[in-house]
Amino acid sequence: MSWPRNLLFGSIRARLLLLMLGGLGTLMFALFLLLDFSIDKQIFGRLDATLLGRARGVVVLLESHPRDDAWQELHELSPEYATGGHTDFVQIWDAAGGTLLSSASNAANNLQPPPAPVPANAPLFYDLRLPDGHRGRAVGLRFSMLGRADEAILVVAEEREQVDQLERHVHLALVIGVLGMGLLAALLSVLAVRGGLRPLLAFAADTGPDGAPRVEPLPVARMPSELKPFANTLNSAFARLQAALGRERRFARDVAHELRTPLAETRMAVELASRGAPSPGVLAGAIASIDRMQRCIDGLLSLSRYEAGIDQAQVEPLELADLLRRSLAMVAGPAGKREVTVAAQLPDECWVISDPALLERIVDNLLLNAAEYAPAGSDVRVELASVADGWNLRIGNAAPELSAEDLARLGERFWRKSAAREASNHGGLGLALSGTLAGLLGQRLDFTLEQGVLWASLGPLRPIALPEDPGS
């Protein structure tokens, strides 16, 4: 693109100014032509009307009076024809072109005749050069004089220099007015474009400097309506970008924090093994550390995929009571090692709409977390109760170390109440992953502390009505 084209069409401001100035210029030029034509028509129309009135007055005299009497009366009624002035002229020709009568102001009888035949019943207006050399305007009429059989041609002429001067003054006033209006319109166009684009420039400033992430949302409320959809879209994009950046930073921070201890343990085990025959306890510790790292990495990857929206819920009918029984059987082993009893209150059947894989993972995480952190010899209770809009699942375990202030942090990654739990083999991601999966299913995962018992509540799970047995 050449630089003139780039200058004119490379910016919105230049395009708006070019469009407005071009449109206003065309409009002003058309207005000038219209006013000039209208004013000229009015000026010369008035002059022609005056000439026609005078000519018809002369015709009336000549058609009703003898020639000499009519001419004398004309000079008495219109002295401007009797003097030697140079503003008004009268001359009459016969059919052969000979002069019959001429006013005193036209003593030489050299008034310019009509350039074309005069119609029988209509006047003929034309411009001419007067006997005194000035420009004039004339009208020709065909009429019958008293005492003559043939028709005569009457021409009444008047100097038009005053009219031409008035026309020039009007033209000058129009030119000055149109140019002034054009300059004012151009100035207003520049101010209007600048003012109209000010919100857009402010919008660009609000988005922040190049390369700097946008932290605060754009102030949509004070923006023009044309920019609000664009600002809302940008706010949504900024929010998604910040969430993605936050997930990446959190993922890197969590990996670095959580894998530091197992890597140190594994390194120590490898160093001990390299010095001689490794003892079974050293190798078992290394394997446990590797398992812990594997669980941590699997949990972090799952969280990242679900938070990023890569994995989505696939809902279908499922029997929740049966799913809970399988999860209870899975957790029986870890709970038995710590002498933790798991008691469940379940209905015979409970059909709901949900994602079986995601719901099973939530239940497994909650049960494993309760079985691991419940005090040895205590109970873990599982309740499935019907509520107004579905089913509510509650899993509770004794938590003597927790306080009401700790409930808000239960869904945080790797949060542990005490240093003793830091050494636990638990990955520290179960509750965080369960909260993310619950949100993906459109459910709420709430934690309450009731008389030293920590309750995790999931629901309401949407029920499904089973078809009636036709044989019943």
Coordinates of C-alpha atoms in Angstrom, one line a residue:
M1 CA 0.0 0.0 0.0
S2 CA 1.4 3.4 -1.0
W3 CA 1.9 6.0 1.6
P4 CA -0.9 8.4 0.5
R5 CA -3.3 5.5 0.6
N6 CA -1.9 4.3 3.9
L7 CA -2.3 7.9 5.2
L8 CA -5.9 8.2 4.1
F9 CA -7.2 4.7 4.8
G10 CA -4.7 3.5 7.4
S11 CA -6.6 4.9 10.4
I12 CA -10.3 5.2 11.5
R13 CA -9.8 8.9 12.2
A14 CA -8.5 9.6 8.6
R15 CA -11.4 7.6 7.1
L16 CA -14.0 9.4 9.2
L17 CA -12.5 12.8 8.3
L18 CA -12.3 12.0 4.7
L19 CA -15.8 10.7 4.6
M20 CA -17.3 13.7 6.5
L21 CA -15.3 16.4 4.7
G22 CA -16.0 14.8 1.3
G23 CA -19.7 14.5 2.1
L24 CA -20.0 18.0 3.6
G25 CA -18.0 19.5 0.7
T26 CA -20.3 17.9 -1.9
L27 CA -23.4 19.0 0.1
M28 CA -22.1 22.6 0.3
F29 CA -21.4 22.7 -3.4
A30 CA -24.8 21.4 -4.2
L31 CA -26.3 23.9 -1.8
F32 CA -24.4 26.8 -3.5
L33 CA -25.6 25.8 -6.9
L34 CA -29.2 25.5 -5.7
L35 CA -29.2 28.9 -3.9
D36 CA -27.4 30.6 -6.9
F37 CA -30.0 29.2 -9.3
S38 CA -32.9 30.1 -7.1
I39 CA -31.7 33.7 -6.4
D40 CA -30.8 34.4 -10.0
K41 CA -34.3 33.2 -11.1
Q42 CA -35.9 35.4 -8.5
I43 CA -33.8 38.5 -9.5
F44 CA -34.3 38.2 -13.3
G45 CA -37.9 37.0 -12.8
R46 CA -38.6 40.3 -11.1
L47 CA -36.8 42.3 -13.8
D48 CA -38.7 40.5 -16.6
A49 CA -42.0 41.0 -14.8
T50 CA -41.3 44.8 -14.6
L51 CA -40.3 45.0 -18.3
L52 CA -43.4 43.0 -19.3
G53 CA -45.7 45.3 -17.3
R54 CA -44.2 48.4 -19.0
A55 CA -44.5 46.8 -22.4
R56 CA -48.1 45.9 -21.9
G57 CA -48.8 49.4 -20.8
V58 CA -47.4 50.8 -24.0
V59 CA -49.4 48.3 -26.0
V60 CA -52.6 49.4 -24.4
L61 CA -51.9 53.0 -25.2
L62 CA -51.0 52.3 -28.9
E63 CA -54.0 50.0 -29.4
S64 CA -56.5 52.5 -28.0
H65 CA -55.1 55.9 -29.1
P66 CA -53.8 57.4 -32.3
R67 CA -50.1 57.1 -32.7
D68 CA -49.1 60.7 -31.9
D69 CA -51.6 61.0 -29.0
A70 CA -50.5 57.7 -27.6
W71 CA -46.8 58.6 -27.8
Q72 CA -47.3 62.0 -26.2
E73 CA -49.3 60.4 -23.4
L74 CA -46.6 57.8 -22.9
H75 CA -44.0 60.5 -22.5
E76 CA -46.1 62.3 -20.0
L77 CA -46.9 59.1 -18.0
S78 CA -43.3 57.8 -18.3
P79 CA -40.8 60.7 -18.4
E80 CA -37.9 58.2 -18.4
Y81 CA -38.7 57.5 -22.1
A82 CA -38.9 61.2 -23.1
T83 CA -35.5 62.2 -21.7
G84 CA -32.1 61.5 -23.1
G85 CA -31.3 59.0 -20.3
H86 CA -29.8 55.7 -20.8
T87 CA -31.7 53.4 -18.5
D88 CA -35.1 52.9 -20.4
F89 CA -35.6 52.4 -24.1
V90 CA -38.6 51.8 -26.4
Q91 CA -38.7 51.1 -30.2
I92 CA -41.4 49.7 -32.5
W93 CA -40.8 48.0 -35.8
D94 CA -43.3 47.2 -38.6
A95 CA -43.6 43.8 -40.2
A96 CA -40.9 44.8 -42.8
G97 CA -38.4 45.8 -40.0
G98 CA -38.8 49.5 -40.4
T99 CA -38.9 51.7 -37.3
L100 CA -42.3 53.2 -36.6
L101 CA -41.7 54.8 -33.3
S102 CA -38.7 55.3 -30.9
S103 CA -38.4 56.9 -27.5
A104 CA -36.4 60.0 -26.9
S105 CA -33.8 58.0 -25.0
N106 CA -33.3 56.1 -28.3
A107 CA -33.0 59.0 -30.7
A108 CA -30.7 57.0 -33.1
N109 CA -33.3 54.3 -33.5
N110 CA -30.6 51.6 -33.0
L111 CA -32.1 49.4 -30.3
Q112 CA -31.2 45.8 -31.0
P113 CA -34.3 43.9 -32.4
P114 CA -35.3 40.5 -31.0
P115 CA -32.9 37.7 -32.1
A116 CA -35.8 35.5 -33.0
P117 CA -39.4 35.9 -34.2
V118 CA -41.7 37.2 -31.5
P119 CA -44.5 34.7 -30.7
A120 CA -48.1 36.0 -31.4
N121 CA -49.4 35.5 -27.9
A122 CA -46.3 35.4 -25.7
P123 CA -43.5 37.8 -24.8
L124 CA -39.9 37.2 -25.9
F125 CA -37.2 38.1 -23.3
Y126 CA -33.5 38.5 -24.4
D127 CA -30.3 40.1 -23.4
L128 CA -28.8 42.9 -25.5
R129 CA -26.2 45.6 -25.8
L130 CA -28.0 49.0 -25.3
P131 CA -27.4 52.0 -27.6
D132 CA -25.2 53.6 -24.9
G133 CA -23.0 50.5 -24.8
H134 CA -24.3 49.1 -21.5
R135 CA -25.7 45.7 -21.0
G136 CA -29.5 45.5 -20.9
R137 CA -32.6 43.3 -20.7
A138 CA -35.4 43.6 -23.2
V139 CA -38.9 42.1 -23.9
G140 CA -40.6 41.9 -27.3
L141 CA -44.3 41.9 -27.9
R142 CA -46.4 41.4 -31.1
F143 CA -49.5 43.7 -31.3
S144 CA -51.7 45.7 -33.6
M145 CA -51.5 49.5 -33.7
L146 CA -54.6 51.6 -34.1
G147 CA -54.9 52.6 -37.8
R148 CA -52.6 49.9 -39.2
A149 CA -53.5 46.6 -40.7
D150 CA -50.2 44.8 -40.1
E151 CA -48.8 43.8 -36.7
A152 CA -46.0 45.7 -35.2
I153 CA -43.1 44.5 -32.9
L154 CA -42.6 46.5 -29.6
V155 CA -39.4 46.2 -27.6
V156 CA -39.0 47.7 -24.2
A157 CA -35.4 47.5 -22.8
E158 CA -33.8 48.5 -19.5
E159 CA -30.3 48.6 -18.3
R160 CA -29.4 45.6 -16.2
E161 CA -26.0 46.6 -14.8
Q162 CA -27.6 47.3 -11.4
V163 CA -29.1 43.8 -11.5
D164 CA -25.8 42.3 -12.5
Q165 CA -24.1 44.1 -9.7
L166 CA -26.7 42.8 -7.2
E167 CA -26.1 39.3 -8.7
R168 CA -22.4 39.6 -8.1
H169 CA -22.9 40.7 -4.6
V170 CA -25.2 37.8 -4.0
H171 CA -22.7 35.4 -5.5
L172 CA -19.9 36.8 -3.3
A173 CA -22.1 36.5 -0.3
L174 CA -22.9 32.9 -1.2
V175 CA -19.3 32.0 -1.8
I176 CA -18.2 33.6 1.5
G177 CA -21.1 32.0 3.3
V178 CA -20.5 28.5 1.8
L179 CA -16.8 28.7 2.4
G180 CA -17.3 29.9 6.0
M181 CA -19.8 27.1 6.6
G182 CA -17.5 24.6 4.9
L183 CA -14.6 25.7 7.2
L184 CA -16.8 25.6 10.2
A185 CA -18.2 22.2 9.2
A186 CA -14.6 20.9 8.7
L187 CA -13.6 22.2 12.2
L188 CA -16.7 20.6 13.7
S189 CA -15.9 17.4 11.9
V190 CA -12.4 17.3 13.3
L191 CA -13.7 18.0 16.8
A192 CA -16.5 15.5 16.4
V193 CA -14.1 12.8 15.2
R194 CA -11.7 13.5 17.9
G195 CA -14.4 13.5 20.5
G196 CA -16.1 10.5 19.1
L197 CA -12.8 8.5 19.1
R198 CA -11.8 9.6 22.6
P199 CA -13.6 6.6 24.2
L200 CA -11.8 4.3 21.8
L201 CA -8.4 5.9 22.7
A202 CA -9.3 5.6 26.4
F203 CA -10.3 2.0 25.8
A204 CA -6.9 1.3 24.3
A205 CA -5.3 3.0 27.3
D206 CA -7.4 0.9 29.7
T207 CA -6.2 -2.3 28.2
G208 CA -2.8 -1.6 29.5
P209 CA 0.7 -1.3 27.9
D210 CA 1.9 -3.8 25.4
G211 CA 3.2 -7.0 27.0
A212 CA 1.6 -6.3 30.4
P213 CA -1.1 -8.6 31.5
R214 CA -4.4 -7.1 32.3
V215 CA -5.2 -7.5 36.0
E216 CA -8.4 -5.5 36.6
P217 CA -11.4 -5.9 34.3
L218 CA -12.1 -3.1 31.8
P219 CA -14.6 -0.6 33.2
V220 CA -17.6 -1.6 31.0
A221 CA -20.2 0.5 32.8
R222 CA -18.8 3.9 31.7
M223 CA -18.1 2.8 28.1
P224 CA -20.3 3.7 25.1
S225 CA -22.7 1.0 24.1
E226 CA -20.7 0.3 20.9
L227 CA -17.6 -0.7 22.9
K228 CA -19.4 -2.7 25.7
P229 CA -19.6 -6.0 23.7
F230 CA -15.9 -5.7 22.7
A231 CA -15.0 -4.9 26.3
N232 CA -17.0 -7.8 27.7
T233 CA -15.3 -10.1 25.2
L234 CA -11.9 -8.8 26.2
N235 CA -12.7 -9.1 29.9
S236 CA -13.8 -12.7 29.3
A237 CA -10.6 -13.4 27.3
F238 CA -8.4 -11.7 30.0
A239 CA -10.1 -13.8 32.7
R240 CA -9.5 -17.0 30.9
L241 CA -5.9 -16.1 30.2
Q242 CA -5.3 -15.1 33.8
A243 CA -6.9 -18.3 35.0
A244 CA -4.7 -20.4 32.6
L245 CA -1.6 -18.5 33.7
G246 CA -2.6 -19.0 37.3
R247 CA -3.1 -22.7 36.8
E248 CA 0.3 -23.0 35.2
R249 CA 2.0 -21.0 37.9
R250 CA 0.2 -23.0 40.6
F251 CA 1.0 -26.3 38.9
A252 CA 4.7 -25.4 38.7
R253 CA 4.8 -24.2 42.3
D254 CA 2.9 -27.2 43.7
V255 CA 5.1 -29.7 41.8
A256 CA 8.2 -28.0 43.0
H257 CA 6.9 -27.9 46.6
E258 CA 5.5 -31.4 46.8
L259 CA 8.1 -33.3 44.9
R260 CA 11.1 -31.9 46.9
T261 CA 10.7 -34.2 49.9
P262 CA 10.1 -37.5 47.9
L263 CA 13.0 -36.7 45.6
A264 CA 15.3 -36.1 48.6
E265 CA 14.2 -39.4 50.1
T266 CA 14.7 -41.2 46.8
R267 CA 18.2 -39.7 46.4
M268 CA 19.2 -40.7 49.9
A269 CA 18.0 -44.3 49.2
V270 CA 19.9 -44.5 46.0
E271 CA 23.1 -43.1 47.7
L272 CA 22.8 -45.7 50.5
A273 CA 22.2 -48.4 47.9
S274 CA 25.3 -47.4 45.9
R275 CA 27.5 -47.8 49.0
G276 CA 26.7 -51.4 49.5
A277 CA 24.0 -54.0 49.6
P278 CA 20.8 -52.1 50.2
S279 CA 18.6 -53.1 53.2
P280 CA 14.9 -53.9 52.5
G281 CA 13.8 -50.8 54.5
V282 CA 15.8 -48.4 52.3
L283 CA 14.4 -49.9 49.1
A284 CA 10.9 -49.8 50.5
G285 CA 11.3 -46.2 51.4
A286 CA 12.4 -45.4 47.9
I287 CA 9.4 -47.2 46.4
A288 CA 7.1 -45.4 48.8
S289 CA 8.6 -42.0 47.7
I290 CA 8.2 -42.9 44.1
D291 CA 4.6 -43.9 44.7
R292 CA 4.0 -40.6 46.5
M293 CA 5.4 -38.7 43.5
Q294 CA 3.3 -40.7 41.1
R295 CA 0.2 -39.9 43.0
C296 CA 1.1 -36.2 43.2
I297 CA 1.8 -36.0 39.5
D298 CA -1.4 -37.9 38.6
G299 CA -3.5 -35.6 40.9
L300 CA -2.0 -32.4 39.5
L301 CA -2.4 -33.5 35.9
S302 CA -6.1 -34.4 36.6
L303 CA -6.7 -31.0 38.3
S304 CA -5.1 -29.2 35.4
R305 CA -7.1 -31.0 32.7
Y306 CA -10.4 -30.5 34.6
E307 CA -9.8 -26.8 35.4
A308 CA -8.8 -26.1 31.8
G309 CA -12.0 -27.7 30.5
I310 CA -10.2 -30.4 28.6
D311 CA -12.1 -33.2 30.3
Q312 CA -15.9 -32.7 30.4
A313 CA -18.6 -34.5 32.3
Q314 CA -20.6 -37.2 30.5
V315 CA -23.9 -37.6 32.5
E316 CA -26.0 -40.7 32.4
P317 CA -28.4 -42.6 34.7
L318 CA -26.5 -44.4 37.5
E319 CA -27.3 -46.3 40.6
L320 CA -25.7 -44.3 43.4
A321 CA -26.2 -46.8 46.2
D322 CA -24.3 -49.5 44.3
L323 CA -21.5 -47.1 43.5
L324 CA -21.2 -46.2 47.2
R325 CA -21.0 -49.9 48.2
R326 CA -18.1 -50.5 45.7
S327 CA -16.3 -47.5 47.2
L328 CA -16.9 -48.7 50.7
A329 CA -15.4 -52.0 49.8
M330 CA -12.4 -50.3 48.3
V331 CA -11.7 -48.2 51.5
A332 CA -12.3 -51.1 53.9
G333 CA -8.6 -52.2 53.6
P334 CA -6.9 -48.8 54.4
A335 CA -9.5 -48.1 57.1
G336 CA -9.0 -51.6 58.7
K337 CA -5.2 -51.0 59.0
R338 CA -6.0 -48.0 61.2
E339 CA -8.8 -49.7 63.1
V340 CA -11.3 -47.2 61.6
T341 CA -14.9 -48.4 61.3
V342 CA -16.9 -47.3 58.2
A343 CA -20.7 -47.2 58.8
A344 CA -23.1 -46.4 56.0
Q345 CA -26.8 -45.7 55.9
L346 CA -27.9 -46.4 52.3
P347 CA -31.2 -47.1 50.6
D348 CA -31.7 -50.2 48.6
E349 CA -31.7 -48.2 45.3
C350 CA -30.9 -44.6 44.4
W351 CA -31.0 -43.6 40.8
V352 CA -29.5 -40.2 39.8
I353 CA -28.2 -38.4 36.7
S354 CA -24.5 -37.8 36.8
D355 CA -21.1 -38.8 35.4
P356 CA -20.3 -42.3 36.9
A357 CA -16.5 -42.0 36.6
L358 CA -16.3 -38.5 38.1
L359 CA -18.8 -39.2 40.8
E360 CA -16.9 -42.4 41.8
R361 CA -13.6 -40.5 42.0
I362 CA -15.2 -37.8 44.2
V363 CA -16.6 -40.5 46.6
D364 CA -13.3 -42.5 46.6
N365 CA -11.3 -39.3 47.5
L366 CA -13.6 -38.3 50.2
L367 CA -13.7 -41.8 51.8
L368 CA -9.9 -42.2 51.6
N369 CA -9.4 -38.8 53.1
A370 CA -11.8 -39.6 55.9
A371 CA -10.2 -43.0 56.6
E372 CA -6.7 -41.6 56.6
Y373 CA -7.2 -38.6 58.8
A374 CA -9.8 -40.0 61.2
P375 CA -8.2 -40.9 64.6
A376 CA -7.3 -44.5 65.0
G377 CA -10.2 -46.5 66.4
S378 CA -12.9 -43.9 65.4
D379 CA -15.8 -44.1 63.0
V380 CA -16.4 -42.8 59.4
R381 CA -20.0 -42.3 58.7
V382 CA -21.7 -42.3 55.3
E383 CA -25.2 -41.0 54.9
L384 CA -27.4 -40.8 51.7
A385 CA -30.6 -38.9 52.4
S386 CA -33.4 -37.7 50.2
V387 CA -33.9 -33.9 50.1
A388 CA -36.4 -31.7 48.3
D389 CA -34.6 -31.5 45.0
G390 CA -32.6 -34.7 44.9
W391 CA -30.2 -36.8 47.1
N392 CA -27.6 -35.5 49.5
L393 CA -24.4 -37.4 50.3
R394 CA -22.6 -36.8 53.6
I395 CA -19.3 -38.4 54.7
G396 CA -18.1 -37.6 58.2
N397 CA -15.1 -38.4 60.4
A398 CA -13.8 -37.2 63.7
A399 CA -11.4 -34.2 63.4
P400 CA -10.3 -33.1 66.8
E401 CA -7.5 -31.0 65.5
L402 CA -9.6 -28.9 63.1
S403 CA -11.3 -25.6 64.0
A404 CA -14.0 -23.6 62.2
E405 CA -11.3 -21.3 60.8
D406 CA -9.7 -24.3 59.0
L407 CA -12.9 -25.1 56.9
A408 CA -12.1 -22.5 54.3
R409 CA -8.7 -24.0 53.5
L410 CA -9.8 -27.6 53.2
G411 CA -10.1 -27.4 49.4
E412 CA -6.6 -25.9 49.0
R413 CA -3.9 -27.9 47.3
F414 CA -1.4 -29.6 49.7
W415 CA -2.8 -27.9 52.7
R416 CA -2.3 -29.8 56.0
K417 CA -3.2 -28.9 59.5
S418 CA 0.1 -30.0 61.1
A419 CA 3.6 -31.0 60.3
A420 CA 2.8 -34.5 61.2
R421 CA 0.5 -34.7 58.2
E422 CA 3.2 -33.3 56.0
A423 CA 5.0 -36.7 56.3
S424 CA 1.8 -38.5 55.3
N425 CA 1.7 -40.7 52.2
H426 CA -1.5 -38.9 51.2
G427 CA -1.0 -36.8 48.1
G428 CA -2.7 -33.7 49.5
L429 CA -4.8 -33.2 46.4
G430 CA -7.9 -35.3 47.1
L431 CA -10.2 -32.6 48.5
A432 CA -9.0 -30.0 45.9
L433 CA -9.7 -32.5 43.1
S434 CA -13.1 -33.5 44.6
G435 CA -14.1 -29.8 44.7
T436 CA -13.1 -29.3 41.0
L437 CA -15.0 -32.4 39.9
A438 CA -18.0 -31.4 41.9
G439 CA -18.1 -28.0 40.1
L440 CA -17.8 -29.8 36.8
L441 CA -20.9 -31.8 37.7
G442 CA -22.8 -28.7 38.8
Q443 CA -22.7 -29.8 42.5
R444 CA -21.5 -28.2 45.7
L445 CA -18.9 -29.7 48.0
D446 CA -19.3 -28.1 51.4
F447 CA -17.5 -28.8 54.7
T448 CA -19.0 -28.3 58.1
L449 CA -17.7 -29.0 61.6
E450 CA -20.3 -30.4 64.0
Q451 CA -19.2 -31.4 67.6
G452 CA -15.8 -32.3 66.5
V453 CA -17.0 -34.2 63.4
L454 CA -16.0 -33.0 59.9
W455 CA -18.8 -33.5 57.4
A456 CA -18.3 -33.3 53.6
S457 CA -21.6 -32.8 51.9
L458 CA -22.2 -33.3 48.2
G459 CA -25.4 -32.5 46.5
P460 CA -28.2 -32.2 45.6
L461 CA -27.8 -35.0 43.1
R462 CA -30.6 -34.9 40.5
P463 CA -32.8 -38.0 40.8
I464 CA -34.3 -40.0 37.9
A465 CA -37.7 -41.6 38.0
L466 CA -37.6 -45.3 37.1
P467 CA -40.3 -46.7 34.7
E468 CA -43.0 -48.8 36.4
D469 CA -42.8 -52.5 36.0
P470 CA -45.7 -53.4 33.5
G471 CA -46.0 -56.8 35.1
S472 CA -46.6 -55.4 38.6

